[in-house]
């Protein structure tokens, strides 16, 4: 998927750590207006942006502001070494982004920008057509919101690969082949496609009673 037009002209980012700053730098490079806030920063300007990226530790998801009506890009992961063991995020019936969406009434949550490393975000963005361009997965329930985020991903320097509905974010969470893999668009597409035949995919499919 190349040459997608981004309709996100301004980007708010909650979380001014490694990932928040890396995404901010990429967005500014792409000519997108950026407002970023850490835990102590004012959040109102962030919420006025066309879309808001969640780049805080996942355990903070209950402390986020009211994001009703906002296009939210969930870049967070359940990383137990950092977050500690949290039982709800270990439930194969659901995904971290669905839990986050459930805690943000009215927010339009799309999962993306989460599965590449900080290094890849900082160093490996490439323009469309570059043979070394990496793929970036996008999952969400609303086609227009998914399209908006694919446009953003493209503008940031990665090839967007649509993975399906928000629940299909399970295909690029930690413990999956796609997570942390520096894969191009074609390889990432194949990794996402074969998720259900992986060990993790079989565990999830079994828990969901064969309903993917
Ligand atoms: N590091 C990676 O390679 C990578 C890659 C992809 C995705 N991710 C995901 O991205 C998220 C952030 O990771 P990171 O490595 O960037 O972590 P980090 O460097 O520790 O940064 C986290 C930032 O979030 C801020 N924060 C905490 N609670 C907040 C709140 N309620 N509102 C606004 N900001 C808040 C922290 O501010 P204070 O310092 O003031 O507390 C800190 O600036 C995690 O969910 C992680 O799984 C990480």
Short mmCIF file of C-alpha atoms and ligand atoms in Angstrom, two decimals:
data_model
loop_
_atom_site.label_atom_id
_atom_site.label_comp_id
_atom_site.label_asym_id
_atom_site.label_seq_id
_atom_site.Cartn_x
_atom_site.Cartn_y
_atom_site.Cartn_z
CA UNK A 1 0.00 0.00 0.00
CA UNK A 2 1.90 3.09 -1.17
CA UNK A 3 1.15 6.72 -1.76
CA UNK A 4 -1.71 6.88 0.76
CA UNK A 5 -2.75 10.44 1.55
CA UNK A 6 -2.70 11.39 5.22
CA UNK A 7 -5.68 13.36 6.48
CA UNK A 8 -4.03 13.73 9.86
CA UNK A 9 -2.51 17.21 9.83
CA UNK A 10 -1.96 17.44 13.57
CA UNK A 11 -0.96 14.73 16.02
CA UNK A 12 -1.28 14.70 19.78
CA UNK A 13 0.93 12.29 21.72
CA UNK A 14 0.38 11.18 25.30
CA UNK A 15 3.68 9.92 26.66
CA UNK A 16 6.93 11.77 26.09
CA UNK A 17 9.28 8.83 26.48
CA UNK A 18 11.26 6.95 23.87
CA UNK A 19 8.38 6.04 21.59
CA UNK A 20 6.44 9.27 22.00
CA UNK A 21 9.52 11.30 21.09
CA UNK A 22 10.40 9.05 18.14
CA UNK A 23 6.88 9.35 16.71
CA UNK A 24 6.93 13.11 17.31
CA UNK A 25 10.19 13.45 15.36
CA UNK A 26 8.84 11.41 12.44
CA UNK A 27 5.62 13.39 12.34
CA UNK A 28 7.41 16.75 12.40
CA UNK A 29 9.67 15.51 9.61
CA UNK A 30 6.50 14.74 7.63
CA UNK A 31 5.20 18.27 8.15
CA UNK A 32 2.57 17.26 10.72
CA UNK A 33 1.93 19.58 13.65
CA UNK A 34 2.78 17.78 16.90
CA UNK A 35 1.72 18.37 20.50
CA UNK A 36 3.24 15.97 23.04
CA UNK A 37 2.63 15.66 26.78
CA UNK A 38 4.30 13.59 29.49
CA UNK A 39 2.70 12.62 32.78
CA UNK A 40 3.01 16.16 34.15
CA UNK A 41 2.16 18.07 30.96
CA UNK A 42 -1.15 19.77 30.07
CA UNK A 43 -3.30 17.42 27.97
CA UNK A 44 -5.88 19.86 26.54
CA UNK A 45 -3.74 20.91 23.53
CA UNK A 46 -3.03 17.24 22.80
CA UNK A 47 -6.75 16.48 22.64
CA UNK A 48 -7.37 19.16 19.99
CA UNK A 49 -5.21 17.32 17.41
CA UNK A 50 -6.69 15.30 14.53
CA UNK A 51 -5.52 12.10 16.22
CA UNK A 52 -3.94 11.17 19.55
CA UNK A 53 -1.22 8.54 19.98
CA UNK A 54 -1.09 6.62 23.27
CA UNK A 55 2.60 6.14 24.09
CA UNK A 56 2.53 5.66 27.86
CA UNK A 57 3.23 2.46 29.77
CA UNK A 58 0.12 0.32 29.27
CA UNK A 59 -0.60 0.16 33.00
CA UNK A 60 -1.47 3.89 32.75
CA UNK A 61 -4.50 3.22 30.57
CA UNK A 62 -6.97 3.92 33.37
CA UNK A 63 -5.34 7.30 34.05
CA UNK A 64 -5.83 8.71 30.55
CA UNK A 65 -8.03 11.78 29.92
CA UNK A 66 -11.51 11.65 28.37
CA UNK A 67 -10.90 10.73 24.72
CA UNK A 68 -14.54 10.47 23.66
CA UNK A 69 -14.92 11.09 19.92
CA UNK A 70 -11.14 11.22 19.39
CA UNK A 71 -9.26 9.10 16.84
CA UNK A 72 -6.83 7.27 19.14
CA UNK A 73 -3.80 5.34 17.92
CA UNK A 74 -2.80 2.78 20.52
CA UNK A 75 0.97 2.26 20.34
CA UNK A 76 1.12 0.58 23.74
CA UNK A 77 1.99 -3.02 24.54
CA UNK A 78 1.55 -5.29 27.49
CA UNK A 79 5.16 -5.66 28.50
CA UNK A 80 5.09 -7.63 31.73
CA UNK A 81 8.70 -6.87 32.66
CA UNK A 82 7.76 -3.18 32.68
CA UNK A 83 4.09 -3.30 33.59
CA UNK A 84 4.20 -6.19 36.04
CA UNK A 85 1.81 -9.11 35.65
CA UNK A 86 -1.72 -7.83 34.98
CA UNK A 87 -4.19 -10.69 34.67
CA UNK A 88 -6.64 -8.99 32.29
CA UNK A 89 -3.88 -8.52 29.69
CA UNK A 90 -3.08 -12.24 29.77
CA UNK A 91 -6.60 -13.25 28.72
CA UNK A 92 -6.42 -14.76 25.19
CA UNK A 93 -10.10 -13.89 24.69
CA UNK A 94 -9.24 -10.25 24.18
CA UNK A 95 -6.40 -7.88 23.29
CA UNK A 96 -4.72 -4.99 25.06
CA UNK A 97 -6.19 -2.50 22.56
CA UNK A 98 -9.73 -3.80 23.12
CA UNK A 99 -9.25 -3.40 26.88
CA UNK A 100 -7.92 0.13 26.33
CA UNK A 101 -10.86 0.93 24.02
CA UNK A 102 -13.26 -0.36 26.65
CA UNK A 103 -11.79 2.09 29.17
CA UNK A 104 -12.12 5.04 26.77
CA UNK A 105 -15.85 5.43 26.05
CA UNK A 106 -16.50 6.92 22.61
CA UNK A 107 -12.86 6.88 21.56
CA UNK A 108 -12.20 5.55 18.02
CA UNK A 109 -9.27 3.25 18.77
CA UNK A 110 -6.92 1.98 16.08
CA UNK A 111 -3.91 -0.16 16.97
CA UNK A 112 -0.63 0.71 15.25
CA UNK A 113 2.90 2.09 15.80
CA UNK A 114 3.39 -0.53 18.54
CA UNK A 115 5.25 -3.48 17.05
CA UNK A 116 8.45 -1.93 15.73
CA UNK A 117 11.28 -1.24 18.17
CA UNK A 118 12.30 2.20 19.32
CA UNK A 119 15.40 1.81 17.18
CA UNK A 120 13.34 1.05 14.07
CA UNK A 121 11.13 4.07 14.66
CA UNK A 122 14.16 6.29 15.25
CA UNK A 123 16.38 5.03 12.43
CA UNK A 124 14.54 2.94 9.84
CA UNK A 125 11.75 5.14 8.43
CA UNK A 126 11.98 5.28 4.64
CA UNK A 127 9.92 6.94 1.89
CA UNK A 128 7.49 4.99 -0.30
CA UNK A 129 9.35 3.02 -2.96
CA UNK A 130 12.51 2.52 -0.88
CA UNK A 131 13.34 -1.23 -1.01
CA UNK A 132 14.31 -1.19 2.69
CA UNK A 133 10.98 0.25 3.83
CA UNK A 134 9.47 -1.67 6.75
CA UNK A 135 5.84 -2.66 7.11
CA UNK A 136 3.66 -1.37 9.93
CA UNK A 137 0.44 -3.11 10.91
CA UNK A 138 -2.84 -1.27 11.46
CA UNK A 139 -5.98 -2.74 13.03
CA UNK A 140 -9.30 -1.07 13.76
CA UNK A 141 -13.06 -1.44 13.53
CA UNK A 142 -13.90 1.64 11.46
CA UNK A 143 -12.75 1.70 7.83
CA UNK A 144 -12.38 5.49 7.68
CA UNK A 145 -10.32 5.58 10.87
CA UNK A 146 -8.13 2.73 9.63
CA UNK A 147 -7.65 4.62 6.35
CA UNK A 148 -6.64 7.77 8.24
CA UNK A 149 -4.06 5.83 10.24
CA UNK A 150 -2.68 4.04 7.17
CA UNK A 151 -2.14 7.49 5.66
CA UNK A 152 -0.32 8.61 8.77
CA UNK A 153 1.86 5.48 8.85
CA UNK A 154 2.78 6.05 5.22
CA UNK A 155 3.66 9.69 5.91
CA UNK A 156 5.83 8.64 8.88
CA UNK A 157 7.91 6.38 6.64
CA UNK A 158 6.47 2.87 6.90
CA UNK A 159 4.34 0.73 4.60
CA UNK A 160 0.92 0.25 6.22
CA UNK A 161 -0.45 -3.30 6.35
CA UNK A 162 -4.09 -3.57 7.40
CA UNK A 163 -4.47 -6.51 9.79
CA UNK A 164 -8.25 -6.43 10.23
CA UNK A 165 -10.56 -5.40 13.04
CA UNK A 166 -9.26 -4.17 16.38
CA UNK A 167 -9.44 -7.72 17.79
CA UNK A 168 -6.97 -8.73 15.06
CA UNK A 169 -4.40 -6.59 16.81
CA UNK A 170 -3.65 -9.88 18.54
CA UNK A 171 -1.60 -10.71 15.42
CA UNK A 172 1.04 -8.07 16.24
CA UNK A 173 1.08 -8.04 20.02
CA UNK A 174 4.12 -9.26 22.01
CA UNK A 175 4.65 -13.04 21.63
CA UNK A 176 3.83 -12.96 17.92
CA UNK A 177 6.14 -13.41 14.94
CA UNK A 178 5.38 -9.89 13.69
CA UNK A 179 6.25 -8.21 16.99
CA UNK A 180 9.72 -6.71 16.81
CA UNK A 181 10.39 -8.16 13.37
CA UNK A 182 11.94 -5.69 10.96
CA UNK A 183 9.86 -7.00 8.06
CA UNK A 184 8.99 -5.34 4.78
CA UNK A 185 5.37 -5.00 3.64
CA UNK A 186 5.24 -8.39 1.93
CA UNK A 187 6.88 -10.30 4.79
CA UNK A 188 4.75 -8.57 7.40
CA UNK A 189 1.61 -9.41 5.44
CA UNK A 190 2.64 -13.07 5.41
CA UNK A 191 3.43 -13.04 9.14
CA UNK A 192 0.01 -11.61 9.94
CA UNK A 193 -1.68 -14.10 7.62
CA UNK A 194 -0.04 -17.11 9.25
CA UNK A 195 -0.70 -15.94 12.81
CA UNK A 196 -3.60 -18.36 13.25
CA UNK A 197 -1.33 -21.32 12.49
CA UNK A 198 1.31 -20.20 15.01
CA UNK A 199 1.41 -21.59 18.54
CA UNK A 200 0.11 -18.30 19.94
CA UNK A 201 -2.56 -18.14 17.24
CA UNK A 202 -3.79 -21.63 18.12
CA UNK A 203 -4.00 -20.72 21.81
CA UNK A 204 -6.02 -17.60 20.99
CA UNK A 205 -8.27 -19.40 18.48
CA UNK A 206 -8.94 -22.21 20.96
CA UNK A 207 -9.82 -19.70 23.72
CA UNK A 208 -12.15 -17.90 21.33
CA UNK A 209 -13.87 -21.12 20.38
CA UNK A 210 -12.55 -21.00 16.83
CA UNK A 211 -13.97 -17.50 16.32
CA UNK A 212 -11.22 -15.28 15.00
N1 LIG B 1 10.40 1.17 23.70
C1 LIG B 1 10.02 0.51 22.59
O1 LIG B 1 10.86 -0.02 21.84
C2 LIG B 1 8.54 0.45 22.23
C3 LIG B 1 8.19 0.17 20.90
C4 LIG B 1 6.84 0.20 20.54
C5 LIG B 1 5.87 0.47 21.50
N2 LIG B 1 6.25 0.71 22.79
C6 LIG B 1 5.20 0.98 23.78
O2 LIG B 1 5.13 2.40 23.93
C7 LIG B 1 4.77 2.71 25.28
C8 LIG B 1 5.80 3.66 25.81
O3 LIG B 1 7.07 3.01 25.78
P1 LIG B 1 8.42 3.86 25.98
O4 LIG B 1 9.53 2.92 25.73
O5 LIG B 1 8.34 5.13 25.20
O6 LIG B 1 8.32 4.19 27.55
P2 LIG B 1 9.07 5.34 28.36
O7 LIG B 1 10.32 5.75 27.65
O8 LIG B 1 9.15 4.85 29.76
O9 LIG B 1 8.07 6.57 28.29
C9 LIG B 1 6.80 6.54 28.83
C10 LIG B 1 6.32 7.97 28.95
O10 LIG B 1 4.94 7.98 29.33
C11 LIG B 1 4.77 9.05 30.26
N3 LIG B 1 3.54 8.85 31.01
C12 LIG B 1 3.30 7.99 32.02
N4 LIG B 1 2.02 8.10 32.42
C13 LIG B 1 1.46 9.06 31.66
C14 LIG B 1 0.16 9.64 31.59
N5 LIG B 1 -0.83 9.21 32.39
N6 LIG B 1 -0.06 10.63 30.68
C15 LIG B 1 0.92 11.04 29.85
N7 LIG B 1 2.17 10.52 29.87
C16 LIG B 1 2.43 9.55 30.76
C17 LIG B 1 6.03 9.02 31.09
O11 LIG B 1 6.20 10.25 31.73
P3 LIG B 1 7.00 10.33 33.12
O12 LIG B 1 8.42 9.98 32.80
O13 LIG B 1 6.80 11.75 33.53
O14 LIG B 1 6.35 9.33 34.04
C18 LIG B 1 7.08 8.79 30.00
O15 LIG B 1 7.45 10.01 29.40
C19 LIG B 1 4.69 1.39 26.05
O16 LIG B 1 3.35 0.97 26.15
C20 LIG B 1 5.48 0.42 25.16
O17 LIG B 1 5.04 -0.92 25.26
C21 LIG B 1 7.57 0.73 23.18
#
